[in-house]
mmCIF file of C-alpha atoms in Angstrom:
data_model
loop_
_atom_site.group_PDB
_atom_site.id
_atom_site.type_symbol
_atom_site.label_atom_id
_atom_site.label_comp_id
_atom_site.label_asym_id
_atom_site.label_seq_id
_atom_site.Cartn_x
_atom_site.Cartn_y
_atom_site.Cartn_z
ATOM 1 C CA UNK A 256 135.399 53.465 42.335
ATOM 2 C CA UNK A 257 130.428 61.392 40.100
ATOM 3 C CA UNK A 258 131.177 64.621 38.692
ATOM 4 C CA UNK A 259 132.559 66.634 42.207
ATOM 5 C CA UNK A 260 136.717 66.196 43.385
ATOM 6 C CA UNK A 261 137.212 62.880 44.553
ATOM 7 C CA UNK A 262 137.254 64.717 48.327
ATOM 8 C CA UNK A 263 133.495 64.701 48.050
ATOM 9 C CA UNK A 264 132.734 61.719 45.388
ATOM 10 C CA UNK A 265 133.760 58.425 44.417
ATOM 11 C CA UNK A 266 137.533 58.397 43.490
ATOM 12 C CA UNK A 267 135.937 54.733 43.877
ATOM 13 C CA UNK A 268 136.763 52.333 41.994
ATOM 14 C CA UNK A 269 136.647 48.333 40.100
ATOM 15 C CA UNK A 270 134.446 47.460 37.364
ATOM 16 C CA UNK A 271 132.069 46.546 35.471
ATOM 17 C CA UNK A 272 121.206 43.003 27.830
ATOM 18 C CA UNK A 273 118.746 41.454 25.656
ATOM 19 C CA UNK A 274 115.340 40.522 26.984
ATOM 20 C CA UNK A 275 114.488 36.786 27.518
ATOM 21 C CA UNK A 276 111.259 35.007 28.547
ATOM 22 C CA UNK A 277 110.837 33.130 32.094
ATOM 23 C CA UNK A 278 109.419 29.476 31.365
ATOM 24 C CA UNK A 279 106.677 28.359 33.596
ATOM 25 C CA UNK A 280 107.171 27.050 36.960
ATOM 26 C CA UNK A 281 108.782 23.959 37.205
ATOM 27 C CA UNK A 282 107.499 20.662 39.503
ATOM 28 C CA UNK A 283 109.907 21.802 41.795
ATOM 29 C CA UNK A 284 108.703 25.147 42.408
ATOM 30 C CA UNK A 285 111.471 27.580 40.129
ATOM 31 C CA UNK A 286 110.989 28.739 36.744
ATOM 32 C CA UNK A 287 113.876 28.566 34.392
ATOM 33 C CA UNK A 288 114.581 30.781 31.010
ATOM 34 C CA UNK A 289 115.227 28.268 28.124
ATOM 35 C CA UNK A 290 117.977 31.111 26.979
ATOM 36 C CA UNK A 291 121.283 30.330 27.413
ATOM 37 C CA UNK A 292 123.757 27.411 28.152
ATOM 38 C CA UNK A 293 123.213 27.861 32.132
ATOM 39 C CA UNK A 294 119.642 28.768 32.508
ATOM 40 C CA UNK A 295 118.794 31.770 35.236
ATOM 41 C CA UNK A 296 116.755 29.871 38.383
ATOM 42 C CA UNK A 297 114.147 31.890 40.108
ATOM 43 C CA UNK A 298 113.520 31.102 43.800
ATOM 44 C CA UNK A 299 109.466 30.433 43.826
ATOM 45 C CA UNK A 300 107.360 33.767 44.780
ATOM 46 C CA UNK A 301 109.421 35.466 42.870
ATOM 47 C CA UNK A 302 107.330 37.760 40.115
ATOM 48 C CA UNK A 303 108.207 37.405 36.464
ATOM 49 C CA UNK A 304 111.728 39.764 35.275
ATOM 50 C CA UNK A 305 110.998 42.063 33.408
ATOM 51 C CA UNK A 306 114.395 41.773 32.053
ATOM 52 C CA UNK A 307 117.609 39.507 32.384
ATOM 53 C CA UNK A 308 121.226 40.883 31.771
ATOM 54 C CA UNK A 309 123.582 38.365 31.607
ATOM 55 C CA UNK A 310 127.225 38.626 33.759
ATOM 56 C CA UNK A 311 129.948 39.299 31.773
ATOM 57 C CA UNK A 312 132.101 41.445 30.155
ATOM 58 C CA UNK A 313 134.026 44.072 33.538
ATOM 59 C CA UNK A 314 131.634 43.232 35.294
ATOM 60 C CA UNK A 315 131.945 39.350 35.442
ATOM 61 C CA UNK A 316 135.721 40.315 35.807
ATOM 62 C CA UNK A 317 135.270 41.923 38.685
ATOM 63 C CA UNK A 318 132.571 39.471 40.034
ATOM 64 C CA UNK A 319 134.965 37.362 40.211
ATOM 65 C CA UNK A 320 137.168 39.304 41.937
ATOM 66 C CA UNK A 321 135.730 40.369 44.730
ATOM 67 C CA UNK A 322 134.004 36.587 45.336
ATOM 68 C CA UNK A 323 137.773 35.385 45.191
ATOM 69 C CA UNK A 324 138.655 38.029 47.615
ATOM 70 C CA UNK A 325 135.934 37.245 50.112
ATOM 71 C CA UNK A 326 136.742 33.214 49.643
ATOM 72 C CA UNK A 327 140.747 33.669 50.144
ATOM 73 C CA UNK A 328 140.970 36.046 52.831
ATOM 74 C CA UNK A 329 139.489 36.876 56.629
ATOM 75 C CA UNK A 330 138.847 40.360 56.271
ATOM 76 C CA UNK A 331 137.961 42.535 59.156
ATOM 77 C CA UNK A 332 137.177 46.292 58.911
ATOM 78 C CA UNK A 333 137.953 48.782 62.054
ATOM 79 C CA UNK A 334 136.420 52.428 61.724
ATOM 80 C CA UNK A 335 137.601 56.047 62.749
ATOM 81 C CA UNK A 336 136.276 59.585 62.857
ATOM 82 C CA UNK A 337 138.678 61.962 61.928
ATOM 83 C CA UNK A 338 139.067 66.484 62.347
ATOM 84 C CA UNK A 339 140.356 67.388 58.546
ATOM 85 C CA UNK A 340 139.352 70.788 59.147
ATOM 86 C CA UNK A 341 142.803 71.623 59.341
ATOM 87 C CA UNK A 342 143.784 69.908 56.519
ATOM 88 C CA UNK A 343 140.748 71.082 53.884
ATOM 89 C CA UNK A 344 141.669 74.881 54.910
ATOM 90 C CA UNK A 345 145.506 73.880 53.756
ATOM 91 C CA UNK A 346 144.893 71.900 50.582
ATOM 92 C CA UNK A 347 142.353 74.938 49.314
ATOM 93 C CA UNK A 348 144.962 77.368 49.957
ATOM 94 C CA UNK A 349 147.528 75.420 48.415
ATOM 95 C CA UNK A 350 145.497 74.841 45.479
ATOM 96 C CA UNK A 351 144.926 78.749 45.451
ATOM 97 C CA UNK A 352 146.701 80.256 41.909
ATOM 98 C CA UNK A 353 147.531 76.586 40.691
ATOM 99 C CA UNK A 354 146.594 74.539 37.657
ATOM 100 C CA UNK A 355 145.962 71.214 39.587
ATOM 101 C CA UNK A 356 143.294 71.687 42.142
ATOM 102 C CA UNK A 357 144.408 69.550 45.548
ATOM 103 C CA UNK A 358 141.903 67.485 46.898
ATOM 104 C CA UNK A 359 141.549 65.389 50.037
ATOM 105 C CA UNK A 360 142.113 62.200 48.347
ATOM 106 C CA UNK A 361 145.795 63.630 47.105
ATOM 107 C CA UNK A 362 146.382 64.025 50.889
ATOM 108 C CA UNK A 363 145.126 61.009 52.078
ATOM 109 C CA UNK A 364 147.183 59.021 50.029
ATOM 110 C CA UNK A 365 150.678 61.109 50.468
ATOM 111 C CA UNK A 366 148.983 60.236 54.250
ATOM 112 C CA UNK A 367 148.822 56.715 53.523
ATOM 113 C CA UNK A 368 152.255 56.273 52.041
ATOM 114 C CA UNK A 369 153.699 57.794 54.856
ATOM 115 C CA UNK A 370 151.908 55.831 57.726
ATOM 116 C CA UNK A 371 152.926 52.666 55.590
ATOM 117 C CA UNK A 372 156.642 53.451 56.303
ATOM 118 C CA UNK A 373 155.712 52.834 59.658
ATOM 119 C CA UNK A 374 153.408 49.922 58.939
ATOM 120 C CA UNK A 375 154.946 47.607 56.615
ATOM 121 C CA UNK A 376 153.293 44.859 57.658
ATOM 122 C CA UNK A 377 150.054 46.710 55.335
ATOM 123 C CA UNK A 378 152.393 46.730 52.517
ATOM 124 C CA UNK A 379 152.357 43.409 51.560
ATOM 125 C CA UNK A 380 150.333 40.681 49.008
ATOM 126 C CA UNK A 381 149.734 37.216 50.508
ATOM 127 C CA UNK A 382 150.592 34.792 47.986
ATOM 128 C CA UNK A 383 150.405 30.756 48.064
ATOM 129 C CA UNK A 384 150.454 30.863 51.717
ATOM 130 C CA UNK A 385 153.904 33.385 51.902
ATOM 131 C CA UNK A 386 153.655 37.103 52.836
ATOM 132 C CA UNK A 387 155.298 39.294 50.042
ATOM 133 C CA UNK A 388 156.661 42.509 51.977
ATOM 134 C CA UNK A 389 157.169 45.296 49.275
ATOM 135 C CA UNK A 390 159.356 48.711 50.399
ATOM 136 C CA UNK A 391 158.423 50.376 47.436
ATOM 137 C CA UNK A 392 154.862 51.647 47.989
ATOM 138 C CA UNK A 393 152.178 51.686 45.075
ATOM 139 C CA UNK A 394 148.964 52.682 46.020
ATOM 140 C CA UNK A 395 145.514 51.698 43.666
ATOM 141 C CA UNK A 396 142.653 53.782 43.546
ATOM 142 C CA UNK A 397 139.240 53.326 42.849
ATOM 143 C CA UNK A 398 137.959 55.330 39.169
ATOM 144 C CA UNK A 399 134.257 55.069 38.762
ATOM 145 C CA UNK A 400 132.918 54.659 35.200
ATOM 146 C CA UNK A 401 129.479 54.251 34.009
ATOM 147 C CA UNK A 402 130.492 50.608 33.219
ATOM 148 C CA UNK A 403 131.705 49.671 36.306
ATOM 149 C CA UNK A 404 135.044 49.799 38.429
ATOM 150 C CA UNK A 405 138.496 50.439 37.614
ATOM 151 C CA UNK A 406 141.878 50.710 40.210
ATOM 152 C CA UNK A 407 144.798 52.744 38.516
ATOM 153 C CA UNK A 408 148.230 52.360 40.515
ATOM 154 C CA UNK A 409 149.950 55.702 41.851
ATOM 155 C CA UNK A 410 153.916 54.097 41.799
ATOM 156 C CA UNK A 411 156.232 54.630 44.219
ATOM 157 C CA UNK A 412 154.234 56.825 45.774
ATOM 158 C CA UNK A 413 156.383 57.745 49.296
ATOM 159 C CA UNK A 414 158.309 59.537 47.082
ATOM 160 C CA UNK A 415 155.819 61.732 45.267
ATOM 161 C CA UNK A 416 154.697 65.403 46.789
ATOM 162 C CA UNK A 417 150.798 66.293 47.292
ATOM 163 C CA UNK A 418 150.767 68.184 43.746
ATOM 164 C CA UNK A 419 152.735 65.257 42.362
ATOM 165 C CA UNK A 420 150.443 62.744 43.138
ATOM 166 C CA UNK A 421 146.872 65.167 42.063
ATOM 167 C CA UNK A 422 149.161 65.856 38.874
ATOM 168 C CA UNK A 423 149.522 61.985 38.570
ATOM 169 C CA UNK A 424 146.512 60.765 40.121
ATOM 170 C CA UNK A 425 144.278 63.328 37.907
ATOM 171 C CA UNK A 426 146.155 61.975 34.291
ATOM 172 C CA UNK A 427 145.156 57.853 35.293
ATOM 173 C CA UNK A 428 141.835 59.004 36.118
ATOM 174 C CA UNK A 429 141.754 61.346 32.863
ATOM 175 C CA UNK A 430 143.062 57.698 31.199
ATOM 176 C CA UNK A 431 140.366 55.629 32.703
ATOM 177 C CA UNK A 432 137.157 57.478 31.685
ATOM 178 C CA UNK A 433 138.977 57.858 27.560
ATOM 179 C CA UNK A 434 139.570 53.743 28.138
ATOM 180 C CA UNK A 435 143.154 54.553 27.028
ATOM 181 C CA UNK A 436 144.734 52.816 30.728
ATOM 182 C CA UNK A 437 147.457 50.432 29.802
ATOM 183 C CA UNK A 438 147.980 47.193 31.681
ATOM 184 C CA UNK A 439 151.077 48.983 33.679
ATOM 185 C CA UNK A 440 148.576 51.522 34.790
ATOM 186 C CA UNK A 441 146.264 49.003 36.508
ATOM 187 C CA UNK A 442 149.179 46.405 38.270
ATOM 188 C CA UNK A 443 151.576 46.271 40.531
ATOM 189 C CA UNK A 444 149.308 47.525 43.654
ATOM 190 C CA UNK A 445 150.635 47.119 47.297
ATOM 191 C CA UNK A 446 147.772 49.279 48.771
ATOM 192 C CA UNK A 447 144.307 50.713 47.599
ATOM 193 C CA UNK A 448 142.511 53.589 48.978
ATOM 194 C CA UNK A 449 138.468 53.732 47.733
ATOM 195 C CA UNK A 450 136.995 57.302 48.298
ATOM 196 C CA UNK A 451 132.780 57.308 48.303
ATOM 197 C CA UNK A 452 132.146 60.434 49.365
ATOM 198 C CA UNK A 453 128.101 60.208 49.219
ATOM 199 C CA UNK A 454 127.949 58.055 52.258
ATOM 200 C CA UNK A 455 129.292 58.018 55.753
ATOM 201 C CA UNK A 456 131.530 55.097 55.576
ATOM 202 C CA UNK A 457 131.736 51.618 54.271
ATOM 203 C CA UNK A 458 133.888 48.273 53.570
ATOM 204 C CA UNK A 459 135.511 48.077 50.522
ATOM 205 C CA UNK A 460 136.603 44.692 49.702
ATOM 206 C CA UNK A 461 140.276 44.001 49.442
ATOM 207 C CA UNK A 462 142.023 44.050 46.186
ATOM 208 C CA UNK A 463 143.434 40.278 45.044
ATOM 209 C CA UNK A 464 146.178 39.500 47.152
ATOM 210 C CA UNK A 465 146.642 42.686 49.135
ATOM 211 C CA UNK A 466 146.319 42.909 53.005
ATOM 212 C CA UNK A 467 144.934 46.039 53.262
ATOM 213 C CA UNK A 468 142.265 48.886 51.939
ATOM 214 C CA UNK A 469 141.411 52.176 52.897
ATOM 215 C CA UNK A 470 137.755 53.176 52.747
ATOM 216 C CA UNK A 471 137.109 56.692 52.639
ATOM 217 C CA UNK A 472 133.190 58.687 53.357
ATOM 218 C CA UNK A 473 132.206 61.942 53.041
ATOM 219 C CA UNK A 474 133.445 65.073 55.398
ATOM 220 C CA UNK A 475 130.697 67.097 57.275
ATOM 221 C CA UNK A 476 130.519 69.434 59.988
ATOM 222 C CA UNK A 477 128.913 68.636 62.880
ATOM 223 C CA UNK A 478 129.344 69.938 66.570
ATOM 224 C CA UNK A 479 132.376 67.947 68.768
ATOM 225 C CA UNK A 480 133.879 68.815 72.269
ATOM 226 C CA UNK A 481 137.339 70.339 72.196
ATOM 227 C CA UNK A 482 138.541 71.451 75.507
ATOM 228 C CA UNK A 483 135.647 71.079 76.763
ATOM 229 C CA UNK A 484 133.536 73.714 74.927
ATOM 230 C CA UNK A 485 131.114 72.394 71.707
ATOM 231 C CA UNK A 486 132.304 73.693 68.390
ATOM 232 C CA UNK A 487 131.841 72.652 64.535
ATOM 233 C CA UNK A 488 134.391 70.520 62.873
ATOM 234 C CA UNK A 489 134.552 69.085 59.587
ATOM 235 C CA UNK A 490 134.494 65.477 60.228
ATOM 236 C CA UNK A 491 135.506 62.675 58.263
ATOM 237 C CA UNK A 492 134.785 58.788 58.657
ATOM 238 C CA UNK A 493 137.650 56.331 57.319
ATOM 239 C CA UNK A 494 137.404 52.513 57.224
ATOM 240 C CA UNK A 495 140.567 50.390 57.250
ATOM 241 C CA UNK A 496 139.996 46.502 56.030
ATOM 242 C CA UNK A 497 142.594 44.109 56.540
ATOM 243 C CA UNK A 498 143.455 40.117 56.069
ATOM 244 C CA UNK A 499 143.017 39.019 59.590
ATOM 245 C CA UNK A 500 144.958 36.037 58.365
ATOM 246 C CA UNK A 501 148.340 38.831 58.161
ATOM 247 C CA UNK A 502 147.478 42.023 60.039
ATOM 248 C CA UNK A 503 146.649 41.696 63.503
ATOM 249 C CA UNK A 504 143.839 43.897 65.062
ATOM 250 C CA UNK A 505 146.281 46.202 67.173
ATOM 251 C CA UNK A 506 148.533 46.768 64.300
ATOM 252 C CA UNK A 507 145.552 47.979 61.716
ATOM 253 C CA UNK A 508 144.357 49.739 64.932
ATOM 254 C CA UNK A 509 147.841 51.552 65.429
ATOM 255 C CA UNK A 510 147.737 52.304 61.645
ATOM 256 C CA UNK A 511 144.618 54.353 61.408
ATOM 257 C CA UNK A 512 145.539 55.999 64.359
ATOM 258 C CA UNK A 513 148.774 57.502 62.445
#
């Protein structure tokens, strides 16, 4: 989907070991474990595991998932550095004297819902070859949890202010970790946004059936030209993945732009 605001960590999110014994090589060069009804294959070289954990449980779920993603869709991934200096000095002063702290992921998705007002064409689920276009706007995000990945869904959020949606987005998160999320809380998605704020940037895979996914990094400072003159900024890198087959590159362009 890490203990600091979901500004700076994951607010990442989707999912989720007995020992067994490697039989010798076979003629044709692998070794297979006798344990099991599919036995593990080992590519020759390889040494001897240690261990082997089978794939199930969340984490076979979401496996799955992402390899049906990959299969079903053409995804292409377009990258921009943003200034959020601005915005961190006004979300720490409006969380100043307030029981919900506001982090940048609360703005970036209020951000989100508004720029898909103005790009519907990322609000939509390809399904059996027809696009689905959707005005109400729910947007997943990722929740990581020691056993993997999890994607609560913010409703209708376009209509939701910044504290609404850290009040919100901070009880489905609260729900996730205590495993007490209820199948509501985890569908209807028209969007995701996936914050991983130990890295730079990345790709997030797209969530079944959506178009489009936000990948957020971490913010730094570093020096930038304004006006000519070198000064320190708090910069931010954001990733925006799309189904090629659907979004068109100047439209996912024109949306990160917003």
């Amino acid at each position: 989907t890490p203990s600091a605001p979901p500004s700076s960590r994951a607010v990442v999110c989707s999912t989720k070991a007995s020992s067994i014994s490697v039989s010798p090589t076979s003629p044709s060069g692998s070794r297979n474990s006798p344990v099991g009804p599919t036995a593990p294959t080992l590519a020759a070289g390889l040494p001897e595991p240690v261990r082997t954990t089978p794939l199930g449980g969340i984490r076979k779920t979401i496996a799955d998932h992402m390899r049906g993603s990959i299969a079903a869709t053409a995804q292409l991934s377009f990258f921009l550095e943003m200034d959020v200096t601005d915005v961190q000095r006004l979300r720490r002063e409006a969380s100043s004297g307030v029981s919900t702290t506001v982090a940048l992921a609360h703005v970036l998705i209020k951000a989100c819902a508004e720029t898909l007002k103005r790009h519907p064409e990322h609000n939509t689920v390809l399904s059996n070859g027809n696009i689905l276009h959707f005005d109400e706007i729910n947007i997943g995000f990722a929740v990581a949890l020691s056993e993997g990945l999890i994607v609560p869904v913010l409703k209708q959020v376009d209509g939701k202010s910044i504290p609404e949606i850290a009040g919100e987005m901070d009880e489905l998160a609260g729900k996730a970790r205590d495993g007490k999320l209820l199948s509501d809380d985890v569908s209807g998605g028209t969007f995701t946004i996936s914050v991983l704020g130990s890295v730079d940037g990345f790709t997030p895979i797209l969530n079944a059936g959506q178009d489009a996914i936000v990948g957020v990094g971490r913010s730094v400072e570093k020096p930038v030209v304004r006006k000519g003159e070198v000064v320190v900024r708090e910069m931010l890198t954001v990733s925006l993945t799309v189904d090629h087959q659907v979004i068109d590159g100047a439209a996912a362009a024109s949306f990160l732009r917003r």
